[in-house]
């Protein structure tokens, strides 16, 4: 591991003090952006041929690593190092396969106003910053991050807020980017204040990798600013247990002490964390630090990520090794973000083996096959969504009258639909001929 002292030695400029090292502004002004900066900081060297290929990659997908994150690389075996692989460009990023897309999740297509993606009925994704302190090599929004054309202006942010104001079904706003915590405290404070003025916004979420790559940004001042705007939730992005350093743990402690429920979204990455033992350790360390594992993502079909992809079977194998084996709250939901904007689809192992009207046959994590006896009598509740006449008592003043869609709609008695049919079904088209 390279310490800040080593940085001091390798640096011909003024030596850095521990105080400077722990100052997030120092970290940002001293970010590693070129191969030679990386070489002089870490002592790792590349051949001329390697440099050429890396340069080509950087030209397409820029390099940016905080000295803090780079200091976690273990130099001796850097080629297999999970920190190195997430931070340092690989020529493999230039391989674009047939199925790769620049915007696989259709975040731009599902955008009613610039910076907003409104995919789900009651919540929106709101991109408020395009800056990141570290450019993750596996970023799904590689196309946008750091690009001056995509910097959200104040005007654009106001338009996003206006959209949220005008749509009262939005009860959850998810701030992302880039990294929202790259914004100055007072600017973020302003955005949160504006969102809090909207009565139908119940919760605000922040998606940020800052606790992992620049933990010194989590200052007492930031935590107490965020605390003013509760309920605020924060999802971060740890992928490997080695990222949970003392500094990262300290950042998480500050956020948790400010009453912010913390979640983690990891991405399953070949050569980084595609291992049941690594994932178990990661999730156990997270809960030890009051972070609830939220999602484990299958790697997206974004351009330049093919070398990071694993088969879905690897994710199932990992979940199989967690459920039952460790605390239930240390198990994330494994999801595939559907290409084409279908949203997150949970894919978990199967536990139901078979069933009759009388019994369900299940298996547990140990492989024991067991049965659950269904109730002898169950009075089915006819549900036409006419809640006023129902024996069950919802009786909430503001209970939402919501249109049901999708599978939920098929399951209710509220309408006569018996199937969902994809557009362009030839058999049905023949009927109208
Ligand atoms: C992930 C995501 C959300 C939030 O989804 P949750 O399952 O509620 O965490 C909202 N909007 C978009 C576009 C997303 O990608």
Short mmCIF file of N, CA, C and O in Angstrom, two decimals, residues 243-345:
data_model
loop_
_atom_site.label_atom_id
_atom_site.label_comp_id
_atom_site.label_asym_id
_atom_site.label_seq_id
_atom_site.Cartn_x
_atom_site.Cartn_y
_atom_site.Cartn_z
N UNK A 243 -12.07 -1.79 0.38
CA UNK A 243 -12.41 -0.37 0.30
C UNK A 243 -12.90 0.20 1.63
O UNK A 243 -12.98 1.40 1.81
N UNK A 244 -13.23 -0.71 2.57
CA UNK A 244 -13.72 -0.23 3.87
C UNK A 244 -12.54 0.06 4.81
O UNK A 244 -12.30 -0.65 5.80
N UNK A 245 -11.82 1.12 4.49
CA UNK A 245 -10.66 1.52 5.29
C UNK A 245 -11.13 2.29 6.53
O UNK A 245 -12.33 2.58 6.66
N UNK A 246 -10.20 2.65 7.39
CA UNK A 246 -10.55 3.45 8.57
C UNK A 246 -11.19 4.77 8.15
O UNK A 246 -12.18 5.21 8.74
N UNK A 247 -10.63 5.38 7.11
CA UNK A 247 -11.18 6.67 6.66
C UNK A 247 -12.60 6.50 6.14
O UNK A 247 -13.48 7.31 6.41
N UNK A 248 -12.83 5.43 5.36
CA UNK A 248 -14.18 5.19 4.83
C UNK A 248 -15.14 4.90 5.98
O UNK A 248 -16.28 5.39 5.98
N UNK A 249 -14.70 4.13 6.94
CA UNK A 249 -15.57 3.80 8.07
C UNK A 249 -15.93 5.05 8.87
O UNK A 249 -17.04 5.19 9.36
N UNK A 250 -14.97 5.96 8.96
CA UNK A 250 -15.19 7.21 9.67
C UNK A 250 -16.25 8.05 8.94
O UNK A 250 -17.15 8.63 9.56
N UNK A 251 -16.17 8.06 7.60
CA UNK A 251 -17.17 8.80 6.80
C UNK A 251 -18.55 8.19 7.01
O UNK A 251 -19.54 8.92 7.19
N UNK A 252 -18.64 6.88 7.01
CA UNK A 252 -19.93 6.21 7.20
C UNK A 252 -20.48 6.49 8.60
O UNK A 252 -21.68 6.69 8.77
N UNK A 253 -19.58 6.53 9.57
CA UNK A 253 -20.02 6.81 10.94
C UNK A 253 -20.66 8.20 11.03
O UNK A 253 -21.72 8.38 11.63
N UNK A 254 -20.02 9.18 10.37
CA UNK A 254 -20.57 10.55 10.40
C UNK A 254 -21.96 10.59 9.80
O UNK A 254 -22.86 11.26 10.33
N UNK A 255 -22.13 9.90 8.67
CA UNK A 255 -23.43 9.92 8.00
C UNK A 255 -24.48 9.18 8.84
O UNK A 255 -25.60 9.67 9.03
N UNK A 256 -24.11 8.03 9.38
CA UNK A 256 -25.06 7.27 10.18
C UNK A 256 -25.41 8.03 11.46
O UNK A 256 -26.58 8.07 11.87
N UNK A 257 -24.42 8.69 12.05
CA UNK A 257 -24.69 9.47 13.26
C UNK A 257 -25.60 10.67 12.97
O UNK A 257 -26.27 11.17 13.87
N UNK A 258 -25.61 11.10 11.70
CA UNK A 258 -26.52 12.19 11.33
C UNK A 258 -27.92 11.65 11.05
O UNK A 258 -28.79 12.38 10.58
N UNK A 259 -28.12 10.38 11.32
CA UNK A 259 -29.45 9.79 11.17
C UNK A 259 -29.82 9.43 9.75
O UNK A 259 -30.99 9.24 9.44
N UNK A 260 -28.82 9.33 8.89
CA UNK A 260 -29.08 9.01 7.48
C UNK A 260 -29.03 7.49 7.29
O UNK A 260 -27.99 6.89 7.53
N UNK A 261 -30.15 6.87 6.90
CA UNK A 261 -30.09 5.43 6.62
C UNK A 261 -29.18 5.19 5.42
O UNK A 261 -29.34 5.83 4.37
N UNK A 262 -28.22 4.28 5.59
CA UNK A 262 -27.23 4.05 4.54
C UNK A 262 -27.49 2.73 3.84
O UNK A 262 -27.78 1.72 4.48
N UNK A 263 -27.37 2.75 2.51
CA UNK A 263 -27.49 1.53 1.72
C UNK A 263 -26.28 1.40 0.83
O UNK A 263 -25.49 2.34 0.68
N UNK A 264 -26.09 0.21 0.27
CA UNK A 264 -24.97 0.02 -0.64
C UNK A 264 -25.43 -0.67 -1.92
O UNK A 264 -26.20 -1.61 -1.87
N UNK A 265 -24.95 -0.15 -3.05
CA UNK A 265 -25.22 -0.78 -4.33
C UNK A 265 -23.89 -1.23 -4.89
O UNK A 265 -23.04 -0.40 -5.21
N UNK A 266 -23.66 -2.56 -4.98
CA UNK A 266 -22.42 -3.03 -5.60
C UNK A 266 -22.71 -3.48 -7.01
O UNK A 266 -23.84 -3.77 -7.36
N UNK A 267 -21.65 -3.54 -7.79
CA UNK A 267 -21.75 -4.08 -9.14
C UNK A 267 -20.89 -5.34 -9.17
O UNK A 267 -19.76 -5.33 -8.66
N UNK A 268 -21.44 -6.38 -9.73
CA UNK A 268 -20.70 -7.62 -9.87
C UNK A 268 -19.68 -7.46 -11.00
O UNK A 268 -20.06 -7.21 -12.15
N UNK A 269 -18.39 -7.54 -10.66
CA UNK A 269 -17.34 -7.25 -11.63
C UNK A 269 -16.34 -8.40 -11.72
O UNK A 269 -15.74 -8.80 -10.71
N UNK A 270 -16.15 -8.89 -12.94
CA UNK A 270 -15.19 -9.98 -13.16
C UNK A 270 -13.80 -9.54 -12.70
O UNK A 270 -13.34 -8.45 -13.02
N UNK A 271 -13.15 -10.37 -11.93
CA UNK A 271 -11.79 -10.09 -11.51
C UNK A 271 -11.70 -9.14 -10.33
O UNK A 271 -10.61 -8.82 -9.86
N UNK A 272 -12.85 -8.65 -9.85
CA UNK A 272 -12.85 -7.73 -8.72
C UNK A 272 -13.57 -8.37 -7.53
O UNK A 272 -13.02 -8.49 -6.43
N UNK A 273 -14.81 -8.78 -7.74
CA UNK A 273 -15.60 -9.30 -6.62
C UNK A 273 -16.49 -10.48 -7.02
O UNK A 273 -17.48 -10.75 -6.35
N UNK A 274 -16.14 -11.17 -8.10
CA UNK A 274 -16.97 -12.31 -8.53
C UNK A 274 -16.59 -13.57 -7.76
O UNK A 274 -16.14 -14.56 -8.33
N UNK A 275 -16.79 -13.48 -6.45
CA UNK A 275 -16.38 -14.55 -5.55
C UNK A 275 -17.27 -14.54 -4.31
O UNK A 275 -17.42 -13.49 -3.68
N UNK A 276 -17.87 -15.68 -3.96
CA UNK A 276 -18.76 -15.72 -2.81
C UNK A 276 -18.09 -15.27 -1.50
O UNK A 276 -18.70 -14.58 -0.69
N UNK A 277 -16.82 -15.62 -1.31
CA UNK A 277 -16.17 -15.25 -0.04
C UNK A 277 -15.94 -13.74 0.03
O UNK A 277 -16.14 -13.11 1.07
N UNK A 278 -15.52 -13.15 -1.08
CA UNK A 278 -15.29 -11.70 -1.11
C UNK A 278 -16.61 -10.98 -0.85
O UNK A 278 -16.68 -10.04 -0.05
N UNK A 279 -17.67 -11.44 -1.49
CA UNK A 279 -18.96 -10.76 -1.34
C UNK A 279 -19.52 -10.94 0.07
O UNK A 279 -20.14 -10.03 0.61
N UNK A 280 -19.29 -12.09 0.66
CA UNK A 280 -19.79 -12.28 2.02
C UNK A 280 -19.07 -11.31 2.98
O UNK A 280 -19.67 -10.64 3.79
N UNK A 281 -17.74 -11.26 2.81
CA UNK A 281 -16.95 -10.36 3.66
C UNK A 281 -17.40 -8.91 3.47
O UNK A 281 -17.57 -8.15 4.42
N UNK A 282 -17.57 -8.51 2.21
CA UNK A 282 -17.98 -7.14 1.90
C UNK A 282 -19.30 -6.81 2.61
O UNK A 282 -19.41 -5.80 3.32
N UNK A 283 -20.29 -7.67 2.45
CA UNK A 283 -21.61 -7.37 3.01
C UNK A 283 -21.60 -7.42 4.54
O UNK A 283 -22.30 -6.63 5.18
N UNK A 284 -20.80 -8.31 5.10
CA UNK A 284 -20.71 -8.34 6.56
C UNK A 284 -20.02 -7.09 7.09
O UNK A 284 -20.43 -6.52 8.10
N UNK A 285 -18.97 -6.65 6.39
CA UNK A 285 -18.29 -5.42 6.84
C UNK A 285 -19.21 -4.21 6.70
O UNK A 285 -19.17 -3.29 7.50
N UNK A 286 -20.03 -4.22 5.66
CA UNK A 286 -20.96 -3.10 5.47
C UNK A 286 -21.93 -3.01 6.65
O UNK A 286 -22.10 -1.93 7.23
N UNK A 287 -22.56 -4.12 7.01
CA UNK A 287 -23.54 -4.02 8.10
C UNK A 287 -22.87 -3.67 9.42
O UNK A 287 -23.46 -3.01 10.28
N UNK A 288 -21.62 -4.09 9.57
CA UNK A 288 -20.86 -3.70 10.76
C UNK A 288 -20.71 -2.19 10.84
O UNK A 288 -20.56 -1.62 11.91
N UNK A 289 -20.75 -1.55 9.69
CA UNK A 289 -20.64 -0.09 9.62
C UNK A 289 -21.99 0.59 9.38
O UNK A 289 -22.05 1.70 8.86
N UNK A 290 -23.05 -0.12 9.74
CA UNK A 290 -24.42 0.41 9.65
C UNK A 290 -24.85 0.71 8.21
O UNK A 290 -25.63 1.62 7.96
N UNK A 291 -24.30 -0.02 7.26
CA UNK A 291 -24.73 0.13 5.87
C UNK A 291 -25.48 -1.14 5.47
O UNK A 291 -24.96 -2.24 5.61
N UNK A 292 -26.70 -0.97 4.99
CA UNK A 292 -27.53 -2.11 4.59
C UNK A 292 -27.27 -2.41 3.12
O UNK A 292 -27.53 -1.55 2.26
N UNK A 293 -26.75 -3.59 2.78
CA UNK A 293 -26.60 -3.95 1.37
C UNK A 293 -27.97 -3.87 0.69
O UNK A 293 -28.93 -4.47 1.17
N UNK A 294 -28.06 -3.10 -0.39
CA UNK A 294 -29.35 -2.83 -1.03
C UNK A 294 -29.44 -3.63 -2.33
O UNK A 294 -30.23 -4.56 -2.43
N UNK A 295 -28.62 -3.27 -3.31
CA UNK A 295 -28.63 -4.02 -4.56
C UNK A 295 -27.25 -4.58 -4.89
O UNK A 295 -26.23 -3.97 -4.59
N UNK A 296 -27.26 -5.73 -5.53
CA UNK A 296 -26.07 -6.22 -6.25
C UNK A 296 -26.47 -6.17 -7.71
O UNK A 296 -27.45 -6.81 -8.11
N UNK A 297 -25.77 -5.35 -8.49
CA UNK A 297 -26.14 -5.17 -9.90
C UNK A 297 -25.37 -6.10 -10.82
O UNK A 297 -24.15 -6.21 -10.71
N UNK A 298 -26.09 -6.70 -11.74
CA UNK A 298 -25.43 -7.33 -12.88
C UNK A 298 -24.84 -6.18 -13.71
O UNK A 298 -25.47 -5.13 -13.86
N UNK A 299 -23.63 -6.35 -14.22
CA UNK A 299 -22.95 -5.30 -14.98
C UNK A 299 -23.77 -4.94 -16.23
O UNK A 299 -24.25 -5.81 -16.95
N UNK A 300 -23.97 -3.64 -16.45
CA UNK A 300 -24.78 -3.17 -17.58
C UNK A 300 -24.11 -3.42 -18.93
O UNK A 300 -22.91 -3.63 -19.01
N UNK A 301 -24.91 -3.29 -19.98
CA UNK A 301 -24.39 -3.46 -21.34
C UNK A 301 -23.88 -2.14 -21.91
O UNK A 301 -24.09 -1.84 -23.08
N UNK A 302 -23.24 -1.32 -21.06
CA UNK A 302 -22.69 -0.06 -21.56
C UNK A 302 -21.40 -0.34 -22.34
O UNK A 302 -20.72 -1.34 -22.09
N UNK A 303 -21.07 0.60 -23.21
CA UNK A 303 -19.86 0.46 -24.02
C UNK A 303 -18.61 0.37 -23.17
O UNK A 303 -18.44 1.14 -22.23
N UNK A 304 -17.75 -0.55 -23.51
CA UNK A 304 -16.44 -0.63 -22.87
C UNK A 304 -16.44 -1.37 -21.54
O UNK A 304 -15.49 -1.25 -20.78
N UNK A 305 -17.49 -2.11 -21.25
CA UNK A 305 -17.53 -2.84 -19.98
C UNK A 305 -17.47 -4.35 -20.16
O UNK A 305 -17.55 -5.09 -19.19
N UNK A 306 -17.30 -4.81 -21.41
CA UNK A 306 -17.46 -6.26 -21.63
C UNK A 306 -16.48 -7.09 -20.80
O UNK A 306 -16.82 -8.19 -20.38
N UNK A 307 -15.28 -6.54 -20.55
CA UNK A 307 -14.31 -7.33 -19.77
C UNK A 307 -14.70 -7.45 -18.30
O UNK A 307 -14.09 -8.23 -17.57
N UNK A 308 -15.66 -6.66 -17.86
CA UNK A 308 -16.10 -6.72 -16.45
C UNK A 308 -17.29 -7.66 -16.27
O UNK A 308 -17.69 -7.94 -15.16
N UNK A 309 -17.90 -8.09 -17.38
CA UNK A 309 -19.15 -8.85 -17.24
C UNK A 309 -18.94 -10.29 -16.81
O UNK A 309 -18.01 -10.95 -17.25
N UNK A 310 -19.86 -10.76 -15.98
CA UNK A 310 -19.87 -12.16 -15.57
C UNK A 310 -21.19 -12.75 -16.06
O UNK A 310 -22.13 -12.01 -16.32
N UNK A 311 -21.29 -14.07 -16.15
CA UNK A 311 -22.61 -14.64 -16.42
C UNK A 311 -23.53 -14.37 -15.23
O UNK A 311 -23.04 -14.19 -14.10
N UNK A 312 -24.83 -14.36 -15.45
CA UNK A 312 -25.79 -14.15 -14.37
C UNK A 312 -25.67 -15.26 -13.33
O UNK A 312 -25.86 -15.05 -12.13
N UNK A 313 -25.28 -16.44 -13.79
CA UNK A 313 -25.08 -17.57 -12.87
C UNK A 313 -24.12 -17.24 -11.73
O UNK A 313 -24.26 -17.74 -10.62
N UNK A 314 -23.14 -16.39 -11.99
CA UNK A 314 -22.19 -16.02 -10.93
C UNK A 314 -22.90 -15.25 -9.82
O UNK A 314 -22.67 -15.48 -8.64
N UNK A 315 -23.81 -14.38 -10.21
CA UNK A 315 -24.55 -13.61 -9.21
C UNK A 315 -25.47 -14.51 -8.39
O UNK A 315 -25.56 -14.37 -7.17
N UNK A 316 -26.13 -15.45 -9.07
CA UNK A 316 -27.02 -16.38 -8.36
C UNK A 316 -26.19 -17.21 -7.36
O UNK A 316 -26.58 -17.41 -6.22
N UNK A 317 -25.03 -17.64 -7.81
CA UNK A 317 -24.15 -18.43 -6.95
C UNK A 317 -23.77 -17.63 -5.70
O UNK A 317 -23.75 -18.16 -4.59
N UNK A 318 -23.52 -16.34 -5.88
CA UNK A 318 -23.15 -15.49 -4.75
C UNK A 318 -24.33 -15.33 -3.79
O UNK A 318 -24.17 -15.47 -2.57
N UNK A 319 -25.51 -15.08 -4.32
CA UNK A 319 -26.69 -14.92 -3.46
C UNK A 319 -26.97 -16.24 -2.73
O UNK A 319 -27.28 -16.25 -1.53
N UNK A 320 -26.80 -17.34 -3.44
CA UNK A 320 -26.98 -18.66 -2.84
C UNK A 320 -26.04 -18.83 -1.63
O UNK A 320 -26.41 -19.45 -0.64
N UNK A 321 -24.86 -18.24 -1.73
CA UNK A 321 -23.88 -18.39 -0.65
C UNK A 321 -24.15 -17.42 0.51
O UNK A 321 -23.48 -17.49 1.54
N UNK A 322 -25.10 -16.51 0.31
CA UNK A 322 -25.41 -15.53 1.37
C UNK A 322 -26.68 -15.90 2.12
O UNK A 322 -26.70 -15.94 3.35
N UNK A 323 -27.76 -16.16 1.37
CA UNK A 323 -29.06 -16.42 2.01
C UNK A 323 -28.94 -17.59 2.98
O UNK A 323 -28.49 -18.67 2.61
N UNK A 324 -29.33 -17.36 4.21
CA UNK A 324 -29.27 -18.43 5.21
C UNK A 324 -27.91 -18.54 5.87
O UNK A 324 -27.81 -18.82 7.06
N UNK A 325 -26.87 -18.28 5.11
CA UNK A 325 -25.51 -18.43 5.64
C UNK A 325 -25.11 -17.24 6.50
O UNK A 325 -24.25 -17.37 7.36
N UNK A 326 -25.71 -16.09 6.22
CA UNK A 326 -25.34 -14.91 7.02
C UNK A 326 -26.61 -14.09 7.31
O UNK A 326 -27.69 -14.42 6.84
N UNK A 327 -26.47 -13.04 8.10
CA UNK A 327 -27.61 -12.22 8.52
C UNK A 327 -28.46 -11.82 7.33
O UNK A 327 -27.93 -11.38 6.31
N UNK A 328 -29.75 -11.93 7.48
CA UNK A 328 -30.66 -11.56 6.39
C UNK A 328 -30.41 -10.16 5.88
O UNK A 328 -30.47 -9.90 4.67
N UNK A 329 -30.10 -9.22 6.77
CA UNK A 329 -29.90 -7.85 6.30
C UNK A 329 -28.52 -7.63 5.67
O UNK A 329 -28.19 -6.52 5.28
N UNK A 330 -27.71 -8.71 5.60
CA UNK A 330 -26.44 -8.60 4.88
C UNK A 330 -26.56 -9.13 3.45
O UNK A 330 -25.58 -9.25 2.73
N UNK A 331 -27.80 -9.43 3.04
CA UNK A 331 -28.02 -9.97 1.70
C UNK A 331 -28.67 -8.92 0.80
O UNK A 331 -29.80 -8.50 1.05
N UNK A 332 -27.96 -8.48 -0.24
CA UNK A 332 -28.59 -7.51 -1.16
C UNK A 332 -29.55 -8.23 -2.10
O UNK A 332 -29.54 -9.46 -2.19
N UNK A 333 -30.37 -7.47 -2.81
CA UNK A 333 -31.20 -8.03 -3.87
C UNK A 333 -30.39 -7.96 -5.16
O UNK A 333 -29.89 -6.89 -5.52
N UNK A 334 -30.27 -9.09 -5.80
CA UNK A 334 -29.51 -9.15 -7.06
C UNK A 334 -30.43 -8.69 -8.19
O UNK A 334 -31.54 -9.23 -8.33
N UNK A 335 -30.03 -7.67 -8.94
CA UNK A 335 -30.89 -7.14 -10.00
C UNK A 335 -30.16 -6.97 -11.33
O UNK A 335 -28.96 -6.71 -11.37
N UNK A 336 -30.93 -7.09 -12.39
CA UNK A 336 -30.45 -6.75 -13.73
C UNK A 336 -31.21 -5.51 -14.13
O UNK A 336 -32.44 -5.49 -14.06
N UNK A 337 -30.49 -4.46 -14.49
CA UNK A 337 -31.17 -3.26 -14.98
C UNK A 337 -31.44 -3.52 -16.46
O UNK A 337 -30.51 -3.60 -17.26
N UNK A 338 -32.72 -3.71 -16.79
CA UNK A 338 -33.07 -4.20 -18.11
C UNK A 338 -32.66 -3.24 -19.21
O UNK A 338 -33.00 -2.06 -19.16
N UNK A 339 -31.95 -3.73 -20.22
CA UNK A 339 -31.62 -2.89 -21.38
C UNK A 339 -32.92 -2.41 -22.02
O UNK A 339 -33.91 -3.14 -22.05
N UNK A 340 -32.93 -1.17 -22.46
CA UNK A 340 -34.12 -0.64 -23.09
C UNK A 340 -35.05 0.07 -22.12
O UNK A 340 -36.16 0.43 -22.47
N UNK A 341 -34.58 0.27 -20.88
CA UNK A 341 -35.38 1.06 -19.95
C UNK A 341 -36.42 0.28 -19.16
O UNK A 341 -37.30 0.87 -18.54
N UNK A 342 -36.32 -1.03 -19.16
CA UNK A 342 -37.29 -1.84 -18.41
C UNK A 342 -37.14 -1.73 -16.91
O UNK A 342 -37.99 -2.18 -16.15
N UNK A 343 -36.05 -1.14 -16.46
CA UNK A 343 -35.84 -0.97 -15.03
C UNK A 343 -35.22 -2.20 -14.40
O UNK A 343 -34.82 -3.14 -15.08
N UNK A 344 -35.12 -2.15 -13.07
CA UNK A 344 -34.41 -3.21 -12.35
C UNK A 344 -35.29 -4.45 -12.20
O UNK A 344 -36.42 -4.35 -11.77
N UNK A 345 -34.73 -5.57 -12.55
CA UNK A 345 -35.46 -6.83 -12.44
C UNK A 345 -34.73 -7.72 -11.45
O UNK A 345 -33.55 -8.04 -11.65
#
